[in-house]
C-alpha positions as MATLAB code, in Angstrom:
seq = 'XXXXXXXXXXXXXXXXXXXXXXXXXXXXXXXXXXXXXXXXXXXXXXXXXXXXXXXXXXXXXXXXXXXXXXXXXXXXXXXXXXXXXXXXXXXXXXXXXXXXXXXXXXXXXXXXXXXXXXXXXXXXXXXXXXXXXXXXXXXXXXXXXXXXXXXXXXXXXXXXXXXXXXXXXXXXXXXXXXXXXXXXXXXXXXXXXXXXXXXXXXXXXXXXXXXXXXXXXXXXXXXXXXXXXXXXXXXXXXXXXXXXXXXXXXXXXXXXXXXXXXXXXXXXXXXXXXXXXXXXXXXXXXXXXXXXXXXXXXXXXXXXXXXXXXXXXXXXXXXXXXXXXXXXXXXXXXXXXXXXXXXXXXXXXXXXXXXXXXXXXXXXXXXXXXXXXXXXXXXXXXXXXXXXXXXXXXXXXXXXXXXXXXXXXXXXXXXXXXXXXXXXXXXXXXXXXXXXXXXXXXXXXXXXXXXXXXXXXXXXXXXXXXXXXXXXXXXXXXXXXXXXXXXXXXXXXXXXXXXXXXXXXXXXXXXXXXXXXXXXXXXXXXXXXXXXXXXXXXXXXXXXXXXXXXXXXXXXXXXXXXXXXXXXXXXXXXXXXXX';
ca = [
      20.140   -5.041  -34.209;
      20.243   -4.574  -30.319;
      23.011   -2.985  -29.053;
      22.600   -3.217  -25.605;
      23.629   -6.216  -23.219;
      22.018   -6.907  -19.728;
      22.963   -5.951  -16.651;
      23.906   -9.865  -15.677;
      26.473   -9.974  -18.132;
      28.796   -7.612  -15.835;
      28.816  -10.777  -12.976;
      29.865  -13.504  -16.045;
      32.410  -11.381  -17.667;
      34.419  -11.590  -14.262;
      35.986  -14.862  -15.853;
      35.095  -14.205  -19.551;
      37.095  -11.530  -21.490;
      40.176  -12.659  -23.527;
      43.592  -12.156  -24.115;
      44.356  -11.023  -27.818;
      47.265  -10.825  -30.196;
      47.782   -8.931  -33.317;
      46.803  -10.296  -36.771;
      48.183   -9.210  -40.185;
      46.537  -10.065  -43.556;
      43.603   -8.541  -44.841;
      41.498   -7.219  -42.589;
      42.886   -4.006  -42.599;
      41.228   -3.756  -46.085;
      37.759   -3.711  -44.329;
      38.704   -1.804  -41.409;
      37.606    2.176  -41.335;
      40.500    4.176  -43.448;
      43.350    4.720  -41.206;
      44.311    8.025  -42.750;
      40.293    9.249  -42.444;
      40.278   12.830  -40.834;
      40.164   13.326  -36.923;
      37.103   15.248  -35.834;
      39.862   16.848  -33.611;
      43.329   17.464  -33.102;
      45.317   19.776  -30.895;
      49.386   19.852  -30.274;
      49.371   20.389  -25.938;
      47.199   20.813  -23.756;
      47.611   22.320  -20.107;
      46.004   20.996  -16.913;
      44.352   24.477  -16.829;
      42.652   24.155  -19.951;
      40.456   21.466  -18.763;
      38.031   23.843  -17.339;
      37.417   25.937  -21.163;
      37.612   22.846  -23.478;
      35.245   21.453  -25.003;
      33.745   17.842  -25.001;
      35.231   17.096  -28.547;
      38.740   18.248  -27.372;
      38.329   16.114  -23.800;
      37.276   12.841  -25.662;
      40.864   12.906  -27.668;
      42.412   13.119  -24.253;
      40.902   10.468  -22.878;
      43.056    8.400  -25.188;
      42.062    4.775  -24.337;
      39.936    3.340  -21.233;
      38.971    1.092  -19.015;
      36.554    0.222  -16.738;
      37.321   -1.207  -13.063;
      34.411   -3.578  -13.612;
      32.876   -5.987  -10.942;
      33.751   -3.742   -8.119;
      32.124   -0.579   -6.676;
      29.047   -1.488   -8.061;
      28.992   -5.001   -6.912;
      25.339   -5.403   -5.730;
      26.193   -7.390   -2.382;
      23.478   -5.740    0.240;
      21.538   -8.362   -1.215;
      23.186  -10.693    1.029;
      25.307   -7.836    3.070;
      23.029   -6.263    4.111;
      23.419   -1.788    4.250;
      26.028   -2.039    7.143;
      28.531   -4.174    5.725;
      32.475   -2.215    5.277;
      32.926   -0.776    1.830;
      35.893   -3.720    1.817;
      33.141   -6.605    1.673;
      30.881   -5.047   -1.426;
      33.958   -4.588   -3.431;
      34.522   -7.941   -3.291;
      30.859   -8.701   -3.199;
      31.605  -10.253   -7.295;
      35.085  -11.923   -6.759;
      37.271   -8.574   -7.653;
      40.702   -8.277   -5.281;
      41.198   -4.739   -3.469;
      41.501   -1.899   -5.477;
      45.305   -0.573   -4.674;
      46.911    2.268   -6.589;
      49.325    0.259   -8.103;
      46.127   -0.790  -10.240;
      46.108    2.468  -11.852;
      49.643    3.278  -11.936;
      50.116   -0.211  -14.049;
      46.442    1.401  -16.138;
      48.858    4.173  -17.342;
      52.082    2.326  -18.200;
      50.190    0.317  -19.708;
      49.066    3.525  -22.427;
      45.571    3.749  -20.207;
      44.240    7.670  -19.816;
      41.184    7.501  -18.368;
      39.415    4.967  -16.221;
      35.447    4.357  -15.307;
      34.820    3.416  -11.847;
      31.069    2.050  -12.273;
      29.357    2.526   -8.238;
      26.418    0.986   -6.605;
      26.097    3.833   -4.099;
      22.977    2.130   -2.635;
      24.371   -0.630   -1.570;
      24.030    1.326    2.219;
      20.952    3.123    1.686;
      18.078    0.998    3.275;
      15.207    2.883    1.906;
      12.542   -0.022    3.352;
      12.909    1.317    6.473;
      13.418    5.065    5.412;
      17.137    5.447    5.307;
      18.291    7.392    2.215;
      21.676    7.696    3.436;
      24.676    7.018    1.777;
      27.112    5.419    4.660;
      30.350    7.814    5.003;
      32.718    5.171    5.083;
      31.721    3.995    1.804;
      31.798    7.706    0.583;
      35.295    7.796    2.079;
      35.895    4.180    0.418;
      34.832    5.767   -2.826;
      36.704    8.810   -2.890;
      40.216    7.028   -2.238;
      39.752    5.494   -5.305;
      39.062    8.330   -7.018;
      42.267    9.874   -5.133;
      44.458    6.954   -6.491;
      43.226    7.035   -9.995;
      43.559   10.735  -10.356;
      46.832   10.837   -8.519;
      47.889    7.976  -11.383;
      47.649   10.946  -14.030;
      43.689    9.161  -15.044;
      40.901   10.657  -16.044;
      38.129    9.590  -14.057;
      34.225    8.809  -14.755;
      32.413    7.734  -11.857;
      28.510    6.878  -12.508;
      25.483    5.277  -10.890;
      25.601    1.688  -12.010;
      22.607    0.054  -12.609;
      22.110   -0.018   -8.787;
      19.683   -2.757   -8.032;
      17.718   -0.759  -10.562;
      16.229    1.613   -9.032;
      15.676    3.301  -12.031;
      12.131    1.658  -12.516;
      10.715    3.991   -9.839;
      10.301    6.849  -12.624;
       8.313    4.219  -15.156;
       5.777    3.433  -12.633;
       3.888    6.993  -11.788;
       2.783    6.025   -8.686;
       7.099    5.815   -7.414;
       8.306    9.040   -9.434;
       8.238   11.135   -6.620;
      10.012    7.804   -4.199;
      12.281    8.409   -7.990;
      13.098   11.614   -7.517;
      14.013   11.106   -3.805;
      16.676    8.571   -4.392;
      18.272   10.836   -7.107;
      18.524   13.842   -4.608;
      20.071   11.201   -2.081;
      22.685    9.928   -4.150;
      23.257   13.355   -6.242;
      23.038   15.879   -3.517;
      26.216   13.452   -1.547;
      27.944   12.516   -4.566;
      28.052   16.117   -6.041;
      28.755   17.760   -3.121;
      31.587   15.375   -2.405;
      33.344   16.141   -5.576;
      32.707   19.690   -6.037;
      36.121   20.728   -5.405;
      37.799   18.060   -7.682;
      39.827   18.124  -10.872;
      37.865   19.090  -13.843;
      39.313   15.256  -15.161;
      36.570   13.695  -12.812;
      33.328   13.063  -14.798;
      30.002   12.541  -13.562;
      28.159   10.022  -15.026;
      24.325    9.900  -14.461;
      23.738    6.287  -14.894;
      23.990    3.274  -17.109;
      22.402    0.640  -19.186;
      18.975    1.554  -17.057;
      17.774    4.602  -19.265;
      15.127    3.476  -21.640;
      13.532    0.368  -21.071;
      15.034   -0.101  -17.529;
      13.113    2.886  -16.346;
       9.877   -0.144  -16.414;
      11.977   -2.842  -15.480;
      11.900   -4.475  -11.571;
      13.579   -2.810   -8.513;
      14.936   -5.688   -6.053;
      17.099   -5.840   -3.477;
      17.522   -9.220   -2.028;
      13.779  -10.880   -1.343;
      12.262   -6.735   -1.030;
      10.780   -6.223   -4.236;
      10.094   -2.625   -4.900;
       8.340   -2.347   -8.169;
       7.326   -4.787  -10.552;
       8.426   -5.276  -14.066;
       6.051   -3.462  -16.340;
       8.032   -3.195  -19.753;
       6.183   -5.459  -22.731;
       7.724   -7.850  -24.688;
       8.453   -5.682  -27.771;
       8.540   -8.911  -29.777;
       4.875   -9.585  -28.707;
       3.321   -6.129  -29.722;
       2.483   -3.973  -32.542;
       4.545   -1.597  -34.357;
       2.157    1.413  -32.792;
       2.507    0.102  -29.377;
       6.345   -0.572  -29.243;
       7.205    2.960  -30.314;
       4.613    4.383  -27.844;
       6.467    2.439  -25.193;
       9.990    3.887  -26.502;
       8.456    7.024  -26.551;
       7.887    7.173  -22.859;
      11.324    5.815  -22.462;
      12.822    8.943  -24.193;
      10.965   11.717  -22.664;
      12.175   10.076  -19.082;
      14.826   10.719  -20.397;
      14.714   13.725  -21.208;
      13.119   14.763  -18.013;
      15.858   13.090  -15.800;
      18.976   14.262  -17.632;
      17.705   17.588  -17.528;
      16.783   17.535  -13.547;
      20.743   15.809  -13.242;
      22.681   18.401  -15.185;
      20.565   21.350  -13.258;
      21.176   19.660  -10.162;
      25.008   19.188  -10.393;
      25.493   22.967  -11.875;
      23.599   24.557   -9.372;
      26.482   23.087   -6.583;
      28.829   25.358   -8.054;
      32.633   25.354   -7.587;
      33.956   22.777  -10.413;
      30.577   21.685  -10.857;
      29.299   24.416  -13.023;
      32.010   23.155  -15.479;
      32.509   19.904  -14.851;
      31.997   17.290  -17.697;
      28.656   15.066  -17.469;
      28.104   12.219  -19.131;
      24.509   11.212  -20.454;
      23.555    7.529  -20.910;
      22.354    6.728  -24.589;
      18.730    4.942  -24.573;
      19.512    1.190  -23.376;
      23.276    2.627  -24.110;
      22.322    1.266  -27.869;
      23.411    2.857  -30.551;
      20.597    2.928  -32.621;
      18.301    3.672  -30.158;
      20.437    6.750  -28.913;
      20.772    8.051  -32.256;
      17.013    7.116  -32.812;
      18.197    5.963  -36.359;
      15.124    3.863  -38.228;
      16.990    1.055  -39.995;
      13.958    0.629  -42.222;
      13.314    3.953  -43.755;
      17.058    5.191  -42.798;
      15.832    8.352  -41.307;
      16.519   10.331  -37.929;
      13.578   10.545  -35.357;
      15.170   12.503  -33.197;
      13.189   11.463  -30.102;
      16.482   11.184  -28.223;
      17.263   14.708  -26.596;
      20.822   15.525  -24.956;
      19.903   18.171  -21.989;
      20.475   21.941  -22.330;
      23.032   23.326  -20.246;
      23.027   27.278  -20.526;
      25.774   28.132  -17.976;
      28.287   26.727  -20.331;
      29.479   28.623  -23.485;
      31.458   25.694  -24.723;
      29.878   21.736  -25.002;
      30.699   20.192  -21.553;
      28.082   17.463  -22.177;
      29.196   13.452  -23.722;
      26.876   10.659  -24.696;
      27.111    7.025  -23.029;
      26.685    3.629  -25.309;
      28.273    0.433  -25.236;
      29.310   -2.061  -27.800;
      27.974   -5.487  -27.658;
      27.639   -7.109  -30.845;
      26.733   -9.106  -32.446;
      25.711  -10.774  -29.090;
      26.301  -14.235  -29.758;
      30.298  -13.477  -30.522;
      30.456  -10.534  -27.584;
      28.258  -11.719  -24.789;
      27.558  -15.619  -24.929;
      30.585  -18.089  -24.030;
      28.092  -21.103  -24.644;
      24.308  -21.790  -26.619;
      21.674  -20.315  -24.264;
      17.778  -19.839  -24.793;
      17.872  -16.786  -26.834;
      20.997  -17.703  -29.413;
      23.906  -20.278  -30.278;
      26.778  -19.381  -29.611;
      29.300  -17.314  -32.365;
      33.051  -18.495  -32.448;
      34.226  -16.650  -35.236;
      33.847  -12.992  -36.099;
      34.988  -11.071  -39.360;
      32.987  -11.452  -42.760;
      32.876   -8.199  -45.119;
      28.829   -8.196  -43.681;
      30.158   -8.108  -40.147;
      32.789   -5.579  -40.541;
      30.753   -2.970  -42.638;
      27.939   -3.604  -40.318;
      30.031   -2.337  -37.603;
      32.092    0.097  -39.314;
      28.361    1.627  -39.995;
      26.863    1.275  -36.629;
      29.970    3.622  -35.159;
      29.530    5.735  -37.991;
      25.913    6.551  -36.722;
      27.381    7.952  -33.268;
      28.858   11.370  -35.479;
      25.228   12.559  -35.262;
      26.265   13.902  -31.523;
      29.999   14.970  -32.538;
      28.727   17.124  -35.323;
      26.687   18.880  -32.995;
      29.426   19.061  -30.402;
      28.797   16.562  -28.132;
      31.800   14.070  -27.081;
      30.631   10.092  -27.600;
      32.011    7.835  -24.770;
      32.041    3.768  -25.574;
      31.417    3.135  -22.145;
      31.712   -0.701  -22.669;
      32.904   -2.927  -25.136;
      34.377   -6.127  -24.859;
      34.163  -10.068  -26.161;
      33.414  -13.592  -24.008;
      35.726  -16.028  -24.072;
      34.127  -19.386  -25.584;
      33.253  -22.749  -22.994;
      35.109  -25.714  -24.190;
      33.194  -28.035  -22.068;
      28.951  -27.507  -22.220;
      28.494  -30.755  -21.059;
      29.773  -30.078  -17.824;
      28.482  -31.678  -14.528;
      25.589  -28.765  -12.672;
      23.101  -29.643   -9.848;
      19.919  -29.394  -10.254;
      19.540  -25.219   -9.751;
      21.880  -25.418  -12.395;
      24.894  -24.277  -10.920;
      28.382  -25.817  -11.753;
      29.720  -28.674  -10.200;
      32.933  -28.788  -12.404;
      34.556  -25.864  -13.835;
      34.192  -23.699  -16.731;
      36.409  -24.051  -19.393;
      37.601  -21.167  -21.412;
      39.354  -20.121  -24.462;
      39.497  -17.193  -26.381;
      37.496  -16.926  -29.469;
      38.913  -16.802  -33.082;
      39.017  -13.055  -34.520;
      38.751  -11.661  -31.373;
      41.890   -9.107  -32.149;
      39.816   -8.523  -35.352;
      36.951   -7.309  -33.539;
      38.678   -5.120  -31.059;
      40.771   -3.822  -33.259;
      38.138   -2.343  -35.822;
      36.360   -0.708  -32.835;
      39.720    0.698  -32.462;
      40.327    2.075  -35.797;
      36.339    3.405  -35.476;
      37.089    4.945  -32.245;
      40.030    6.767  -33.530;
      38.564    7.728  -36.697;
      35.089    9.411  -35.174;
      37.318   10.873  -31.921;
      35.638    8.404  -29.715;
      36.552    7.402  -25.842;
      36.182    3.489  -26.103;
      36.605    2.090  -22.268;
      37.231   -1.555  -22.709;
      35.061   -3.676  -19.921;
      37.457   -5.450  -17.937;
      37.160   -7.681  -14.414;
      40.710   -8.660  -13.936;
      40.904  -10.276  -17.342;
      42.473   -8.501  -20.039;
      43.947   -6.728  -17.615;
      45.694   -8.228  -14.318;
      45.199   -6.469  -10.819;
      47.791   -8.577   -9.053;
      46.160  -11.856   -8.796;
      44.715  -14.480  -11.324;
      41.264  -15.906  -10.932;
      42.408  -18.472   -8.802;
      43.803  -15.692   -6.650;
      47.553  -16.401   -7.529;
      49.637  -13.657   -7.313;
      50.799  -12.163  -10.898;
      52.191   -9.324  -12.060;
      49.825   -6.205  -12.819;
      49.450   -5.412  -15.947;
      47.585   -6.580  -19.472;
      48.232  -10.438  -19.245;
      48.903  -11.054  -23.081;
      51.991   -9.011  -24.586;
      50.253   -8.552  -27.910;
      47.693   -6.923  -26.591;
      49.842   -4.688  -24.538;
      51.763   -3.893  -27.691;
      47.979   -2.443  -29.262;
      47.007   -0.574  -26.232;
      50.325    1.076  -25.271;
      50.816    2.297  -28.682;
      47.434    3.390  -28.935;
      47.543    5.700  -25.934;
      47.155    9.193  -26.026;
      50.738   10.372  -25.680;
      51.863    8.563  -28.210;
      48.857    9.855  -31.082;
      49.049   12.905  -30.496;
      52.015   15.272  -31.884;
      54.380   16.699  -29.618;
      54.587   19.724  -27.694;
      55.857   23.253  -29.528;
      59.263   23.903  -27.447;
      59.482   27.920  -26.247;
      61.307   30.890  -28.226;
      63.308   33.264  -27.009;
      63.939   35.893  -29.403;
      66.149   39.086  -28.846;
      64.206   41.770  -30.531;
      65.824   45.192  -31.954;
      63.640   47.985  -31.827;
      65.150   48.993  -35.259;
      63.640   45.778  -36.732;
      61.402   42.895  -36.247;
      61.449   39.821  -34.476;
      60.146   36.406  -36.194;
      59.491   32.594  -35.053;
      58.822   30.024  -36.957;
      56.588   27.316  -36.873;
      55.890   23.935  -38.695;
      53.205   21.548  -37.083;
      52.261   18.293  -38.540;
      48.401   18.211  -38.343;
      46.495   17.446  -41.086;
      43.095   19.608  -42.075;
      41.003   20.219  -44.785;
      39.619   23.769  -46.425;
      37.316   24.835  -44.391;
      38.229   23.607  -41.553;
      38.758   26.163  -38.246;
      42.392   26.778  -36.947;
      42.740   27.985  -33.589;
      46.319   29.112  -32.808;
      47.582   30.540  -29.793;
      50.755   31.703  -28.005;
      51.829   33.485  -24.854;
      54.146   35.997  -25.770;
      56.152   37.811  -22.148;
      58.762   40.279  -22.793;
      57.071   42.296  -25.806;
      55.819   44.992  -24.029;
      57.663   47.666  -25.971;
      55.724   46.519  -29.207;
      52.459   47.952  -30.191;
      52.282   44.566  -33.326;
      52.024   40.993  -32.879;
      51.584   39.593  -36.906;
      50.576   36.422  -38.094;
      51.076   34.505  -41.347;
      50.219   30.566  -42.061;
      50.339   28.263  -44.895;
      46.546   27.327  -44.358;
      45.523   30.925  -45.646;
      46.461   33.754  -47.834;
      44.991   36.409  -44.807;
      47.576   38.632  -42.696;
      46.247   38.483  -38.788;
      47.153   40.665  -36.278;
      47.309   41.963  -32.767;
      47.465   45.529  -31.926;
      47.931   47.477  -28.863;
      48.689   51.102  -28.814;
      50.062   51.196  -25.779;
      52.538   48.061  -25.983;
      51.418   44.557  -24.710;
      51.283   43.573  -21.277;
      53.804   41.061  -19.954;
      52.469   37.567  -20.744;
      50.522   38.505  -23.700;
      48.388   35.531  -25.056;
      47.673   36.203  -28.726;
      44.826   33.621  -30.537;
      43.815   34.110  -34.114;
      40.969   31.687  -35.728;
      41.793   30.952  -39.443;
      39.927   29.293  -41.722;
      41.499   27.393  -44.204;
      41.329   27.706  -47.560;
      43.479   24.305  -48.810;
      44.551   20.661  -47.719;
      47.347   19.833  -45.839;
      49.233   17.722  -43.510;
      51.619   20.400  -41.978;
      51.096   23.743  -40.589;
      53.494   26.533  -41.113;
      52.889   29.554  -39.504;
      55.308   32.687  -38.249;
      54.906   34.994  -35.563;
      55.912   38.903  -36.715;
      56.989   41.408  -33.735;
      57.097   44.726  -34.596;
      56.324   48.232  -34.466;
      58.246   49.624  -31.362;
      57.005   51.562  -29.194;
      60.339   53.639  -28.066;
      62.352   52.948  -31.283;
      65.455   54.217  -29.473;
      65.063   51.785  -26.567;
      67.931   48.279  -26.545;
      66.589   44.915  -27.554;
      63.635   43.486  -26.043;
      64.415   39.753  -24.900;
      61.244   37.942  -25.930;
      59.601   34.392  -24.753;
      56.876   32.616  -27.017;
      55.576   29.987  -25.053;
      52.319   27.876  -24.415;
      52.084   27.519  -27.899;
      48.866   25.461  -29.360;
      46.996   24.634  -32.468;
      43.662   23.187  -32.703;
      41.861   21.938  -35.643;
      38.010   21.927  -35.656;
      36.625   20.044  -38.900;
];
């Protein structure tokens, strides 16, 4: 099954996505398990931590998504030209100005994080030797960014498909020309964003890597390279996976040169998270999973990144299927189109096609659903069109039946496997001010019901709350103990990472630890007392089930037993469980 859905589809989606409702009945009974295990879960987490965690942890923060489709990566110096304002190429694809108010409704609305897809050479003319990216578009760029992050967002920014460019590195004779353009847009773009919040995320590209590395490179009439990919229906078995196999070492090659490129600028760089696109962002082809003999090739290879102790890296792919429901609103050449969505087939098929992404979270990478999303269905084929084809009477639209089905088993998958779904949105689920009519109306998701599933779906409400401080008043004579109980499920054998920032026990040489998850006593010691905001973490293993934590902090041992009470704070207290 292909995974993957063409670039185009981002221009008819600026009409076609749905409102949805919640269903009861049945489905739940085909749905993932709602009580299945969380790869990870944590109590609080600290703007300062960002910069330490790793991509499993990041991926539960970034709760739900959404893209700002249609926008910065509208490909308008087709007909722009490269000196056009930033103004005119965001609205290059019918999408109203980008305002702040955007993102503040994105998190009331139970939003965390939000991709901002760009076309960053939409002002390089590289015909004529420019491979500059204009500042004012830069500028344009990074007030965006400024709004988002200032809304309390997480941020990926990427290079989107870009008039696809990409192709250069299939044809040998462009690699170098390739390369170029990458240093262009990587050298500005990194540079740029150096100094920003650890919650910005780079994201190398898009759909393009794997078979759009052979694909054409046009802008307007210029055509830069030819389409060179076969038709993989047309060719042998042999031939086909020599093709993909070209496709993955690129790559390989060109997510290895990005990550080396953006560490090497240093400053938040060396840390910051990158994202990798998937191969054609398909799951299958990502994972390299053979449907037919159910085996792993492992052709697809996530870069190394030595200057990081702790996974920083995530994996791109988007959710399109099956195409007929997801992509077409009416028959075209290649399909009929699907109204209806939901037999056991459909949903296990799914349910197993997200299960295949755990490949990268068991080896520590976080998985981002960059895209997902479902067309609304045309009520009236037999419209009126000239004779290019274009319409002469309006498209008709209604949302298709299960669509809340659909969405909401990607959903349940997402939050089952700890993946970052970012729903693809053009001002249709989701209203930035105006209707597409361009009628003012309120921002915000346009359907209550599915307000209701992404507002309590949101990150602050899943995950538990945050461990209030102690303040204990310690006698030297005895010992001083807090109490804990968490409500976290694990399993045996999972990890348990507690820690706690203990100021004031400075007169102690003993900080103990006991927990219901093991049958160990763990301890700090320090002959000479503690210094003044100790921070005490202890990795337990545990050796039962559960759905609570209970643990106790012991503070003992006195250093001057003759000294008065020691007032005590524990604070910044977190749990983390690693399955």
């Amino acid at each position: 099954m292909k995974l993957t859905v063409k670039t185009s589809f981002k221009k008819v989606l600026v009409k076609s996505f749905i409102s949805v409702f919640v269903l009861g009945g049945c489905f739940t009974a085909c749905s993932p398990n709602a009580a299945a295990k969380d790869p990870y879960s944590y109590v609080s987490v600290d703007d300062s931590d960002f910069e330490n965690m790793e991509a499993l942890q990041f991926t539960k923060i970034m709760g739900n998504g959404i893209n700002l489709g249609n926008t910065m990566e509208a490909a308008g110096a087709s007909w722009l030209g490269f000196n056009a304002t930033p103004d005119k190429y965001e609205a290059a694809w019918g999408q109203p100005k980008t305002t702040k108010e955007i993102f503040q409704g994105y998190k009331a609305a139970g939003i965390d994080s939000v991709r901002i897809p760009v076309a960053w050479m939409s002002t390089m003319d590289i015909a004529n030797g420019d491979y500059t990216i204009n500042q004012d578009f830069i500028n344009y760029v990074k007030n965006i960014v400024n709004m988002a992050l200032e809304s309390d967002l997480i941020v990926i920014i990427n290079d989107h498909w870009d008039y696809g460019w990409w192709s250069y590195f299939g044809h040998e004779d462009k690699k170098e020309e390739a390369y170029k353009i990458m240093d262009a847009i990587w050298d500005t773009v990194g540079t740029t964003f150096k100094d920003y919040s650890y919650k910005l995320v780079f994201e190398a590209g898009n759909e393009e890597w794997g078979e759009g590395f052979f694909h054409e490179f046009k802008i307007g009439n210029n055509t830069f390279c030819e389409n060179i990919a076969p038709n993989t229906w047309g060719i042998s078995e042999a031939e086909k996976q020599d093709f993909y196999q070209k496709g993955y070492d690129l790559i390989e090659e060109v997510g290895q040169y990005f990550v080396d490129k953006i560490r090497a600028q240093g400053s938040n760089n060396t840390k910051r998270f990158l994202l990798i696109p998937g191969f054609n962002t398909g799951f299958e082809p990502t994972v390299d999973y053979d449907s037919k003999t159910k085996q792993y090739k492992n052709r697809y290879k996530m870069p190394s990144d030595p200057s990081n102790t702790v996974n920083k890296l995530l994996v791109s792919v988007h959710y399109y299927a099956p195409s007929q429901y997801s992509i077409l609103e009416e028959d075209a050449s290649w399909g009929k189109v699907a109204d209806s969505w939901g037999t056991p087939e459909e949903v296990n098929e799914q349910n197993f096609q997200f299960s295949l992404m755990s490949y990268f979270t068991e080896k520590g990478y976080g998985v981002i659903i960059g895209e997902y999303g479902v067309a609304r269905l045309c009520t009236n084929p037999d419209r009126k069109k000239d004779e290019y084809g274009n319409d002469l009477e309006k498209k008709q639209l209604k949302r298709k039946n299960n669509d809340v089905d659909w969405i909401t088993n990607i959903l349940d998958n997402c939050d089952k496997y700890n993946y970052a779904p970012m729903l693809w949105d053009c001002n249709g689920y989701f209203s930035k001010g105006v209707d597409e009519d361009g009628k003012p109306r309120p921002i915000g998701f346009v359907d209550e019901d599915i307000a209701a599933i992404y507002k309590n779906r949101n990150y602050a409400s899943e995950k538990p709350a945050d461990i209030a401080d102690k303040k204990l008043s310690v006698s030297t004579a005895e010992s001083g103990i807090a109490e804990y109980s968490i409500n976290i499920p694990f399993k045996a054998g999972d990890q348990i990472k507690i820690s706690a920032s203990f100021s004031g026990a400075s007169n102690f040489k003993q900080i103990g630890l006991q927990t219901s998850a093991d049958s160990d006593w763990h301890q700090a010691w320090e002959d000479g007392g503690f210094t003044d905001n100790y921070v005490y973490t202890e990795t337990i293993t545990a050796n039962s089930d559960g759905n609570t934590i209970q643990f106790k902090y012991i503070i003992q041992q006195p250093i001057n037993p003759d000294s008065s009470p020691s007032e005590i704070t524990i604070s910044k207290v977190k749990v983390t469980v690693n399955k």
